[in-house]
Structure formats: structure tokens, C-alpha cells
Amino acid sequence: MTTSNLLVLSATLLASSNALSSMRMSLGGLPSWKDLEAKLPSLRHAGPAIYDTTVSGPVDDANLKGKLAVYVDRNHWCPNTQSALLALEVKNAEYVKVLVD
């Protein structure tokens, strides 16, 4: 490479570096990972309470009173249940998941 080519190349790299720096400054800097995690919708609510009928036996009606209960097969094989759970998660609805065999 000739000296003039090196000068052109270095000027181009310097201009692109300055453009990136000015773009970062105009955006107010890049967000941190903690900022991005705080914006995740999954972290906005705690998630459903899960009752396991195999481990704890039948679910007490007092635990379910006034709550939406979704009875789910343990392996989540039912596609209709998967669709219902997905809709509840998207809507950030509060519900109780009861695992059954």
C-alpha cells in the first residue's frame, strides 16, 4: 500500500469511529444489562403459584378461593392448555397452576 492509500484508510477509520462515538452520545449511552433486565415483561410479575397434587395431595379449596385455577397435566402435553397458559402469560394475568397426572 502506498502512503496516500494508508492516509485515506486511516481517515476513513477515524471518521467511522467518530461517527460511532457521536451516535452513542446522541443516544445517551448504551443501556446496562440491569436496565435491560428491568424491562423484561417476565420480571414484572412473580408468576403463578404451582400446586402439585402428586406431592401434596388434593388442593385445598381455601388456597384457590377467588383465584383463576388452571389444571395442567404434569408433562404439558395438551396443546389447548399450552395455548391457554401462553395467553395468560401474555396478559400478565394472575392464576394458580395445579399439576395433575
PDB file of N, CA and C in Angstrom:
ATOM      1  N   MET A   1       0.845  -1.186   0.000  1.00  0.00           N
ATOM      2  CA  MET A   1       0.000   0.000   0.000  1.00  0.00           C
ATOM      3  C   MET A   1       0.882   1.237   0.000  1.00  0.00           C
ATOM      4  N   THR A   2       0.406   2.196  -0.682  1.00  0.00           N
ATOM      5  CA  THR A   2       1.152   3.453  -0.727  1.00  0.00           C
ATOM      6  C   THR A   2       0.783   4.317   0.467  1.00  0.00           C
ATOM      7  N   THR A   3       1.554   5.339   0.667  1.00  0.00           N
ATOM      8  CA  THR A   3       1.322   6.243   1.790  1.00  0.00           C
ATOM      9  C   THR A   3      -0.020   6.943   1.656  1.00  0.00           C
ATOM     10  N   SER A   4      -0.388   7.321   0.448  1.00  0.00           N
ATOM     11  CA  SER A   4      -1.668   8.016   0.251  1.00  0.00           C
ATOM     12  C   SER A   4      -2.846   7.086   0.552  1.00  0.00           C
ATOM     13  N   ASN A   5      -2.711   5.801   0.184  1.00  0.00           N
ATOM     14  CA  ASN A   5      -3.766   4.837   0.485  1.00  0.00           C
ATOM     15  C   ASN A   5      -3.900   4.640   1.991  1.00  0.00           C
ATOM     16  N   LEU A   6      -2.785   4.584   2.691  1.00  0.00           N
ATOM     17  CA  LEU A   6      -2.825   4.441   4.138  1.00  0.00           C
ATOM     18  C   LEU A   6      -3.469   5.650   4.796  1.00  0.00           C
ATOM     19  N   LEU A   7      -3.183   6.829   4.283  1.00  0.00           N
ATOM     20  CA  LEU A   7      -3.788   8.038   4.831  1.00  0.00           C
ATOM     21  C   LEU A   7      -5.302   8.042   4.630  1.00  0.00           C
ATOM     22  N   VAL A   8      -5.736   7.616   3.449  1.00  0.00           N
ATOM     23  CA  VAL A   8      -7.177   7.556   3.165  1.00  0.00           C
ATOM     24  C   VAL A   8      -7.843   6.530   4.061  1.00  0.00           C
ATOM     25  N   LEU A   9      -7.197   5.373   4.220  1.00  0.00           N
ATOM     26  CA  LEU A   9      -7.749   4.329   5.065  1.00  0.00           C
ATOM     27  C   LEU A   9      -7.835   4.773   6.515  1.00  0.00           C
ATOM     28  N   SER A  10      -6.790   5.396   7.020  1.00  0.00           N
ATOM     29  CA  SER A  10      -6.809   5.851   8.408  1.00  0.00           C
ATOM     30  C   SER A  10      -7.841   6.960   8.604  1.00  0.00           C
ATOM     31  N   ALA A  11      -8.014   7.829   7.634  1.00  0.00           N
ATOM     32  CA  ALA A  11      -9.025   8.888   7.731  1.00  0.00           C
ATOM     33  C   ALA A  11     -10.430   8.291   7.739  1.00  0.00           C
ATOM     34  N   THR A  12     -10.647   7.257   6.939  1.00  0.00           N
ATOM     35  CA  THR A  12     -11.950   6.599   6.892  1.00  0.00           C
ATOM     36  C   THR A  12     -12.257   5.909   8.225  1.00  0.00           C
ATOM     37  N   LEU A  13     -11.267   5.206   8.770  1.00  0.00           N
ATOM     38  CA  LEU A  13     -11.461   4.544  10.058  1.00  0.00           C
ATOM     39  C   LEU A  13     -11.718   5.553  11.170  1.00  0.00           C
ATOM     40  N   LEU A  14     -11.002   6.657  11.145  1.00  0.00           N
ATOM     41  CA  LEU A  14     -11.186   7.685  12.155  1.00  0.00           C
ATOM     42  C   LEU A  14     -12.578   8.303  12.052  1.00  0.00           C
ATOM     43  N   ALA A  15     -13.051   8.538  10.830  1.00  0.00           N
ATOM     44  CA  ALA A  15     -14.383   9.117  10.634  1.00  0.00           C
ATOM     45  C   ALA A  15     -15.462   8.153  11.118  1.00  0.00           C
ATOM     46  N   SER A  16     -15.307   6.849  10.826  1.00  0.00           N
ATOM     47  CA  SER A  16     -16.319   5.893  11.275  1.00  0.00           C
ATOM     48  C   SER A  16     -16.285   5.742  12.795  1.00  0.00           C
ATOM     49  N   SER A  17     -15.113   5.809  13.386  1.00  0.00           N
ATOM     50  CA  SER A  17     -15.001   5.753  14.845  1.00  0.00           C
ATOM     51  C   SER A  17     -15.656   6.965  15.489  1.00  0.00           C
ATOM     52  N   ASN A  18     -15.445   8.136  14.919  1.00  0.00           N
ATOM     53  CA  ASN A  18     -16.078   9.353  15.437  1.00  0.00           C
ATOM     54  C   ASN A  18     -17.591   9.302  15.265  1.00  0.00           C
ATOM     55  N   ALA A  19     -18.047   8.718  14.166  1.00  0.00           N
ATOM     56  CA  ALA A  19     -19.494   8.603  13.940  1.00  0.00           C
ATOM     57  C   ALA A  19     -20.132   7.694  14.987  1.00  0.00           C
ATOM     58  N   LEU A  20     -19.460   6.592  15.319  1.00  0.00           N
ATOM     59  CA  LEU A  20     -19.979   5.693  16.341  1.00  0.00           C
ATOM     60  C   LEU A  20     -20.003   6.375  17.704  1.00  0.00           C
ATOM     61  N   SER A  21     -18.960   7.107  18.012  1.00  0.00           N
ATOM     62  CA  SER A  21     -18.908   7.805  19.296  1.00  0.00           C
ATOM     63  C   SER A  21     -20.012   8.839  19.393  1.00  0.00           C
ATOM     64  N   SER A  22     -20.228   9.592  18.317  1.00  0.00           N
ATOM     65  CA  SER A  22     -21.276  10.608  18.359  1.00  0.00           C
ATOM     66  C   SER A  22     -22.657   9.976  18.415  1.00  0.00           C
ATOM     67  N   MET A  23     -22.822   8.802  17.777  1.00  0.00           N
ATOM     68  CA  MET A  23     -24.113   8.117  17.834  1.00  0.00           C
ATOM     69  C   MET A  23     -24.388   7.635  19.260  1.00  0.00           C
ATOM     70  N   ARG A  24     -23.369   7.100  19.943  1.00  0.00           N
ATOM     71  CA  ARG A  24     -23.552   6.672  21.323  1.00  0.00           C
ATOM     72  C   ARG A  24     -23.898   7.847  22.215  1.00  0.00           C
ATOM     73  N   MET A  25     -23.237   8.954  21.998  1.00  0.00           N
ATOM     74  CA  MET A  25     -23.500  10.133  22.811  1.00  0.00           C
ATOM     75  C   MET A  25     -24.905  10.674  22.543  1.00  0.00           C
ATOM     76  N   SER A  26     -25.350  10.629  21.279  1.00  0.00           N
ATOM     77  CA  SER A  26     -26.683  11.139  20.977  1.00  0.00           C
ATOM     78  C   SER A  26     -27.773  10.245  21.563  1.00  0.00           C
ATOM     79  N   LEU A  27     -27.464   8.966  21.723  1.00  0.00           N
ATOM     80  CA  LEU A  27     -28.434   8.050  22.320  1.00  0.00           C
ATOM     81  C   LEU A  27     -28.381   8.080  23.836  1.00  0.00           C
ATOM     82  N   GLY A  28     -27.469   8.840  24.400  1.00  0.00           N
ATOM     83  CA  GLY A  28     -27.353   8.890  25.851  1.00  0.00           C
ATOM     84  C   GLY A  28     -26.590   7.698  26.395  1.00  0.00           C
ATOM     85  N   GLY A  29     -25.818   7.043  25.584  1.00  0.00           N
ATOM     86  CA  GLY A  29     -25.063   5.873  26.022  1.00  0.00           C
ATOM     87  C   GLY A  29     -25.896   4.613  25.870  1.00  0.00           C
ATOM     88  N   LEU A  30     -25.226   3.513  25.927  1.00  0.00           N
ATOM     89  CA  LEU A  30     -25.919   2.233  25.809  1.00  0.00           C
ATOM     90  C   LEU A  30     -26.480   1.819  27.159  1.00  0.00           C
ATOM     91  N   PRO A  31     -27.644   1.156  27.187  1.00  0.00           N
ATOM     92  CA  PRO A  31     -28.208   0.724  28.473  1.00  0.00           C
ATOM     93  C   PRO A  31     -27.386  -0.419  29.063  1.00  0.00           C
ATOM     94  N   SER A  32     -27.384  -0.498  30.362  1.00  0.00           N
ATOM     95  CA  SER A  32     -26.671  -1.585  31.032  1.00  0.00           C
ATOM     96  C   SER A  32     -27.544  -2.839  31.008  1.00  0.00           C
ATOM     97  N   TRP A  33     -26.940  -3.974  31.364  1.00  0.00           N
ATOM     98  CA  TRP A  33     -27.696  -5.218  31.404  1.00  0.00           C
ATOM     99  C   TRP A  33     -28.801  -5.144  32.441  1.00  0.00           C
ATOM    100  N   LYS A  34     -28.539  -4.481  33.578  1.00  0.00           N
ATOM    101  CA  LYS A  34     -29.571  -4.352  34.618  1.00  0.00           C
ATOM    102  C   LYS A  34     -30.757  -3.543  34.101  1.00  0.00           C
ATOM    103  N   ASP A  35     -30.494  -2.496  33.309  1.00  0.00           N
ATOM    104  CA  ASP A  35     -31.583  -1.714  32.718  1.00  0.00           C
ATOM    105  C   ASP A  35     -32.413  -2.576  31.780  1.00  0.00           C
ATOM    106  N   LEU A  36     -31.740  -3.383  30.971  1.00  0.00           N
ATOM    107  CA  LEU A  36     -32.454  -4.242  30.030  1.00  0.00           C
ATOM    108  C   LEU A  36     -33.263  -5.318  30.762  1.00  0.00           C
ATOM    109  N   GLU A  37     -32.693  -5.899  31.823  1.00  0.00           N
ATOM    110  CA  GLU A  37     -33.407  -6.920  32.596  1.00  0.00           C
ATOM    111  C   GLU A  37     -34.650  -6.352  33.258  1.00  0.00           C
ATOM    112  N   ALA A  38     -34.573  -5.102  33.707  1.00  0.00           N
ATOM    113  CA  ALA A  38     -35.717  -4.481  34.367  1.00  0.00           C
ATOM    114  C   ALA A  38     -36.879  -4.272  33.400  1.00  0.00           C
ATOM    115  N   LYS A  39     -36.585  -4.209  32.107  1.00  0.00           N
ATOM    116  CA  LYS A  39     -37.627  -4.001  31.103  1.00  0.00           C
ATOM    117  C   LYS A  39     -38.270  -5.297  30.626  1.00  0.00           C
ATOM    118  N   LEU A  40     -37.739  -6.441  31.051  1.00  0.00           N
ATOM    119  CA  LEU A  40     -38.312  -7.715  30.633  1.00  0.00           C
ATOM    120  C   LEU A  40     -39.706  -7.906  31.213  1.00  0.00           C
ATOM    121  N   PRO A  41     -40.684  -8.301  30.381  1.00  0.00           N
ATOM    122  CA  PRO A  41     -42.037  -8.490  30.911  1.00  0.00           C
ATOM    123  C   PRO A  41     -42.124  -9.650  31.903  1.00  0.00           C
ATOM    124  N   SER A  42     -41.250 -10.632  31.786  1.00  0.00           N
ATOM    125  CA  SER A  42     -41.316 -11.771  32.699  1.00  0.00           C
ATOM    126  C   SER A  42     -40.915 -11.402  34.114  1.00  0.00           C
ATOM    127  N   LEU A  43     -40.221 -10.289  34.304  1.00  0.00           N
ATOM    128  CA  LEU A  43     -39.802  -9.881  35.635  1.00  0.00           C
ATOM    129  C   LEU A  43     -40.794  -8.932  36.299  1.00  0.00           C
ATOM    130  N   ARG A  44     -41.851  -8.584  35.600  1.00  0.00           N
ATOM    131  CA  ARG A  44     -42.817  -7.635  36.160  1.00  0.00           C
ATOM    132  C   ARG A  44     -43.792  -8.285  37.118  1.00  0.00           C
ATOM    133  N   HIS A  45     -44.010  -9.572  37.000  1.00  0.00           N
ATOM    134  CA  HIS A  45     -44.879 -10.268  37.949  1.00  0.00           C
ATOM    135  C   HIS A  45     -44.209 -11.561  38.379  1.00  0.00           C
ATOM    136  N   ALA A  46     -44.603 -12.040  39.527  1.00  0.00           N
ATOM    137  CA  ALA A  46     -43.912 -13.168  40.151  1.00  0.00           C
ATOM    138  C   ALA A  46     -44.187 -14.497  39.457  1.00  0.00           C
ATOM    139  N   GLY A  47     -45.267 -14.608  38.727  1.00  0.00           N
ATOM    140  CA  GLY A  47     -45.609 -15.879  38.110  1.00  0.00           C
ATOM    141  C   GLY A  47     -46.640 -16.616  38.937  1.00  0.00           C
ATOM    142  N   PRO A  48     -47.157 -17.705  38.410  1.00  0.00           N
ATOM    143  CA  PRO A  48     -48.235 -18.402  39.108  1.00  0.00           C
ATOM    144  C   PRO A  48     -47.732 -19.229  40.285  1.00  0.00           C
ATOM    145  N   ALA A  49     -48.622 -19.410  41.248  1.00  0.00           N
ATOM    146  CA  ALA A  49     -48.359 -20.384  42.309  1.00  0.00           C
ATOM    147  C   ALA A  49     -48.619 -21.756  41.705  1.00  0.00           C
ATOM    148  N   ILE A  50     -47.778 -22.713  42.045  1.00  0.00           N
ATOM    149  CA  ILE A  50     -47.908 -24.050  41.471  1.00  0.00           C
ATOM    150  C   ILE A  50     -48.179 -25.044  42.596  1.00  0.00           C
ATOM    151  N   TYR A  51     -49.278 -25.776  42.452  1.00  0.00           N
ATOM    152  CA  TYR A  51     -49.637 -26.828  43.403  1.00  0.00           C
ATOM    153  C   TYR A  51     -49.465 -28.162  42.706  1.00  0.00           C
ATOM    154  N   ASP A  52     -48.753 -29.063  43.347  1.00  0.00           N
ATOM    155  CA  ASP A  52     -48.502 -30.387  42.789  1.00  0.00           C
ATOM    156  C   ASP A  52     -49.354 -31.407  43.532  1.00  0.00           C
ATOM    157  N   THR A  53     -50.342 -31.971  42.859  1.00  0.00           N
ATOM    158  CA  THR A  53     -51.253 -32.903  43.519  1.00  0.00           C
ATOM    159  C   THR A  53     -50.593 -34.229  43.846  1.00  0.00           C
ATOM    160  N   THR A  54     -49.537 -34.599  43.165  1.00  0.00           N
ATOM    161  CA  THR A  54     -48.848 -35.848  43.454  1.00  0.00           C
ATOM    162  C   THR A  54     -48.063 -35.747  44.754  1.00  0.00           C
ATOM    163  N   VAL A  55     -47.444 -34.601  44.986  1.00  0.00           N
ATOM    164  CA  VAL A  55     -46.607 -34.419  46.172  1.00  0.00           C
ATOM    165  C   VAL A  55     -47.437 -34.046  47.388  1.00  0.00           C
ATOM    166  N   SER A  56     -48.321 -33.078  47.230  1.00  0.00           N
ATOM    167  CA  SER A  56     -49.045 -32.551  48.389  1.00  0.00           C
ATOM    168  C   SER A  56     -50.464 -33.074  48.533  1.00  0.00           C
ATOM    169  N   GLY A  57     -50.899 -33.914  47.638  1.00  0.00           N
ATOM    170  CA  GLY A  57     -52.262 -34.426  47.721  1.00  0.00           C
ATOM    171  C   GLY A  57     -53.252 -33.444  47.110  1.00  0.00           C
ATOM    172  N   PRO A  58     -54.539 -33.650  47.368  1.00  0.00           N
ATOM    173  CA  PRO A  58     -55.553 -32.764  46.798  1.00  0.00           C
ATOM    174  C   PRO A  58     -55.353 -31.312  47.242  1.00  0.00           C
ATOM    175  N   VAL A  59     -55.715 -30.412  46.361  1.00  0.00           N
ATOM    176  CA  VAL A  59     -55.562 -28.992  46.648  1.00  0.00           C
ATOM    177  C   VAL A  59     -56.718 -28.532  47.517  1.00  0.00           C
ATOM    178  N   ASP A  60     -56.400 -27.800  48.560  1.00  0.00           N
ATOM    179  CA  ASP A  60     -57.418 -27.255  49.465  1.00  0.00           C
ATOM    180  C   ASP A  60     -58.151 -26.121  48.753  1.00  0.00           C
ATOM    181  N   ASP A  61     -59.473 -26.119  48.852  1.00  0.00           N
ATOM    182  CA  ASP A  61     -60.266 -25.081  48.190  1.00  0.00           C
ATOM    183  C   ASP A  61     -59.962 -23.688  48.735  1.00  0.00           C
ATOM    184  N   ALA A  62     -59.493 -23.597  49.965  1.00  0.00           N
ATOM    185  CA  ALA A  62     -59.160 -22.288  50.538  1.00  0.00           C
ATOM    186  C   ALA A  62     -57.995 -21.641  49.792  1.00  0.00           C
ATOM    187  N   ASN A  63     -57.085 -22.448  49.256  1.00  0.00           N
ATOM    188  CA  ASN A  63     -55.955 -21.912  48.500  1.00  0.00           C
ATOM    189  C   ASN A  63     -56.375 -21.372  47.143  1.00  0.00           C
ATOM    190  N   LEU A  64     -57.483 -21.888  46.623  1.00  0.00           N
ATOM    191  CA  LEU A  64     -57.938 -21.498  45.288  1.00  0.00           C
ATOM    192  C   LEU A  64     -59.069 -20.477  45.305  1.00  0.00           C
ATOM    193  N   LYS A  65     -59.563 -20.132  46.469  1.00  0.00           N
ATOM    194  CA  LYS A  65     -60.733 -19.252  46.556  1.00  0.00           C
ATOM    195  C   LYS A  65     -60.435 -17.883  45.950  1.00  0.00           C
ATOM    196  N   GLY A  66     -61.259 -17.492  45.000  1.00  0.00           N
ATOM    197  CA  GLY A  66     -61.133 -16.185  44.355  1.00  0.00           C
ATOM    198  C   GLY A  66     -60.012 -16.099  43.335  1.00  0.00           C
ATOM    199  N   LYS A  67     -59.397 -17.225  43.001  1.00  0.00           N
ATOM    200  CA  LYS A  67     -58.292 -17.225  42.042  1.00  0.00           C
ATOM    201  C   LYS A  67     -58.662 -18.062  40.826  1.00  0.00           C
ATOM    202  N   LEU A  68     -58.078 -17.716  39.707  1.00  0.00           N
ATOM    203  CA  LEU A  68     -58.250 -18.499  38.497  1.00  0.00           C
ATOM    204  C   LEU A  68     -57.323 -19.703  38.589  1.00  0.00           C
ATOM    205  N   ALA A  69     -57.875 -20.901  38.563  1.00  0.00           N
ATOM    206  CA  ALA A  69     -57.080 -22.130  38.656  1.00  0.00           C
ATOM    207  C   ALA A  69     -57.044 -22.805  37.292  1.00  0.00           C
ATOM    208  N   VAL A  70     -55.837 -23.139  36.855  1.00  0.00           N
ATOM    209  CA  VAL A  70     -55.655 -23.850  35.598  1.00  0.00           C
ATOM    210  C   VAL A  70     -55.070 -25.214  35.935  1.00  0.00           C
ATOM    211  N   TYR A  71     -55.819 -26.271  35.594  1.00  0.00           N
ATOM    212  CA  TYR A  71     -55.363 -27.632  35.856  1.00  0.00           C
ATOM    213  C   TYR A  71     -54.558 -28.101  34.649  1.00  0.00           C
ATOM    214  N   VAL A  72     -53.300 -28.435  34.894  1.00  0.00           N
ATOM    215  CA  VAL A  72     -52.359 -28.730  33.816  1.00  0.00           C
ATOM    216  C   VAL A  72     -51.806 -30.136  34.004  1.00  0.00           C
ATOM    217  N   ASP A  73     -51.745 -30.897  32.905  1.00  0.00           N
ATOM    218  CA  ASP A  73     -51.083 -32.195  33.022  1.00  0.00           C
ATOM    219  C   ASP A  73     -49.588 -31.969  33.252  1.00  0.00           C
ATOM    220  N   ARG A  74     -49.010 -32.843  34.036  1.00  0.00           N
ATOM    221  CA  ARG A  74     -47.637 -32.660  34.504  1.00  0.00           C
ATOM    222  C   ARG A  74     -46.633 -32.444  33.367  1.00  0.00           C
ATOM    223  N   ASN A  75     -46.817 -33.107  32.247  1.00  0.00           N
ATOM    224  CA  ASN A  75     -45.863 -33.026  31.142  1.00  0.00           C
ATOM    225  C   ASN A  75     -46.177 -31.913  30.145  1.00  0.00           C
ATOM    226  N   HIS A  76     -47.256 -31.203  30.363  1.00  0.00           N
ATOM    227  CA  HIS A  76     -47.682 -30.121  29.468  1.00  0.00           C
ATOM    228  C   HIS A  76     -47.848 -30.610  28.024  1.00  0.00           C
ATOM    229  N   TRP A  77     -48.467 -31.766  27.860  1.00  0.00           N
ATOM    230  CA  TRP A  77     -48.664 -32.330  26.539  1.00  0.00           C
ATOM    231  C   TRP A  77     -49.893 -31.791  25.830  1.00  0.00           C
ATOM    232  N   CYS A  78     -50.825 -31.231  26.567  1.00  0.00           N
ATOM    233  CA  CYS A  78     -52.078 -30.773  25.968  1.00  0.00           C
ATOM    234  C   CYS A  78     -51.861 -29.439  25.249  1.00  0.00           C
ATOM    235  N   PRO A  79     -52.065 -29.384  23.942  1.00  0.00           N
ATOM    236  CA  PRO A  79     -51.839 -28.135  23.214  1.00  0.00           C
ATOM    237  C   PRO A  79     -52.842 -27.044  23.590  1.00  0.00           C
ATOM    238  N   ASN A  80     -54.058 -27.426  23.975  1.00  0.00           N
ATOM    239  CA  ASN A  80     -55.044 -26.421  24.372  1.00  0.00           C
ATOM    240  C   ASN A  80     -54.629 -25.749  25.682  1.00  0.00           C
ATOM    241  N   THR A  81     -54.089 -26.541  26.599  1.00  0.00           N
ATOM    242  CA  THR A  81     -53.607 -25.972  27.857  1.00  0.00           C
ATOM    243  C   THR A  81     -52.416 -25.065  27.602  1.00  0.00           C
ATOM    244  N   GLN A  82     -51.524 -25.460  26.718  1.00  0.00           N
ATOM    245  CA  GLN A  82     -50.370 -24.618  26.381  1.00  0.00           C
ATOM    246  C   GLN A  82     -50.829 -23.277  25.828  1.00  0.00           C
ATOM    247  N   SER A  83     -51.836 -23.293  24.970  1.00  0.00           N
ATOM    248  CA  SER A  83     -52.361 -22.041  24.404  1.00  0.00           C
ATOM    249  C   SER A  83     -52.977 -21.169  25.483  1.00  0.00           C
ATOM    250  N   ALA A  84     -53.712 -21.789  26.390  1.00  0.00           N
ATOM    251  CA  ALA A  84     -54.338 -21.026  27.472  1.00  0.00           C
ATOM    252  C   ALA A  84     -53.289 -20.410  28.392  1.00  0.00           C
ATOM    253  N   LEU A  85     -52.249 -21.192  28.739  1.00  0.00           N
ATOM    254  CA  LEU A  85     -51.186 -20.670  29.595  1.00  0.00           C
ATOM    255  C   LEU A  85     -50.426 -19.537  28.920  1.00  0.00           C
ATOM    256  N   LEU A  86     -50.183 -19.675  27.631  1.00  0.00           N
ATOM    257  CA  LEU A  86     -49.496 -18.621  26.882  1.00  0.00           C
ATOM    258  C   LEU A  86     -50.317 -17.338  26.872  1.00  0.00           C
ATOM    259  N   ALA A  87     -51.621 -17.451  26.675  1.00  0.00           N
ATOM    260  CA  ALA A  87     -52.493 -16.270  26.685  1.00  0.00           C
ATOM    261  C   ALA A  87     -52.497 -15.606  28.062  1.00  0.00           C
ATOM    262  N   LEU A  88     -52.514 -16.408  29.120  1.00  0.00           N
ATOM    263  CA  LEU A  88     -52.482 -15.843  30.470  1.00  0.00           C
ATOM    264  C   LEU A  88     -51.162 -15.128  30.741  1.00  0.00           C
ATOM    265  N   GLU A  89     -50.058 -15.693  30.267  1.00  0.00           N
ATOM    266  CA  GLU A  89     -48.748 -15.065  30.456  1.00  0.00           C
ATOM    267  C   GLU A  89     -48.640 -13.750  29.676  1.00  0.00           C
ATOM    268  N   VAL A  90     -49.155 -13.745  28.463  1.00  0.00           N
ATOM    269  CA  VAL A  90     -49.098 -12.530  27.648  1.00  0.00           C
ATOM    270  C   VAL A  90     -49.905 -11.409  28.297  1.00  0.00           C
ATOM    271  N   LYS A  91     -51.044 -11.764  28.877  1.00  0.00           N
ATOM    272  CA  LYS A  91     -51.915 -10.774  29.523  1.00  0.00           C
ATOM    273  C   LYS A  91     -51.475 -10.425  30.946  1.00  0.00           C
ATOM    274  N   ASN A  92     -50.411 -11.088  31.438  1.00  0.00           N
ATOM    275  CA  ASN A  92     -49.944 -10.887  32.818  1.00  0.00           C
ATOM    276  C   ASN A  92     -51.061 -11.138  33.833  1.00  0.00           C
ATOM    277  N   ALA A  93     -51.886 -12.133  33.555  1.00  0.00           N
ATOM    278  CA  ALA A  93     -52.993 -12.468  34.449  1.00  0.00           C
ATOM    279  C   ALA A  93     -52.474 -13.255  35.649  1.00  0.00           C
ATOM    280  N   GLU A  94     -53.138 -13.066  36.765  1.00  0.00           N
ATOM    281  CA  GLU A  94     -52.792 -13.838  37.958  1.00  0.00           C
ATOM    282  C   GLU A  94     -53.617 -15.114  37.965  1.00  0.00           C
ATOM    283  N   TYR A  95     -52.936 -16.236  38.100  1.00  0.00           N
ATOM    284  CA  TYR A  95     -53.614 -17.526  38.119  1.00  0.00           C
ATOM    285  C   TYR A  95     -52.801 -18.504  38.961  1.00  0.00           C
ATOM    286  N   VAL A  96     -53.428 -19.629  39.248  1.00  0.00           N
ATOM    287  CA  VAL A  96     -52.785 -20.694  40.005  1.00  0.00           C
ATOM    288  C   VAL A  96     -52.709 -21.900  39.088  1.00  0.00           C
ATOM    289  N   LYS A  97     -51.540 -22.524  39.030  1.00  0.00           N
ATOM    290  CA  LYS A  97     -51.348 -23.711  38.207  1.00  0.00           C
ATOM    291  C   LYS A  97     -51.393 -24.934  39.109  1.00  0.00           C
ATOM    292  N   VAL A  98     -52.280 -25.866  38.778  1.00  0.00           N
ATOM    293  CA  VAL A  98     -52.414 -27.111  39.530  1.00  0.00           C
ATOM    294  C   VAL A  98     -51.958 -28.249  38.630  1.00  0.00           C
ATOM    295  N   LEU A  99     -50.877 -28.917  39.032  1.00  0.00           N
ATOM    296  CA  LEU A  99     -50.349 -30.028  38.239  1.00  0.00           C
ATOM    297  C   LEU A  99     -51.082 -31.310  38.601  1.00  0.00           C
ATOM    298  N   VAL A 100     -51.564 -32.016  37.592  1.00  0.00           N
ATOM    299  CA  VAL A 100     -52.277 -33.275  37.782  1.00  0.00           C
ATOM    300  C   VAL A 100     -51.651 -34.350  36.898  1.00  0.00           C
ATOM    301  N   ASP A 101     -51.902 -35.614  37.264  1.00  0.00           N
ATOM    302  CA  ASP A 101     -51.412 -36.729  36.436  1.00  0.00           C
ATOM    303  C   ASP A 101     -52.499 -37.251  35.553  1.00  0.00           C
TER     304      ASP A 101
END
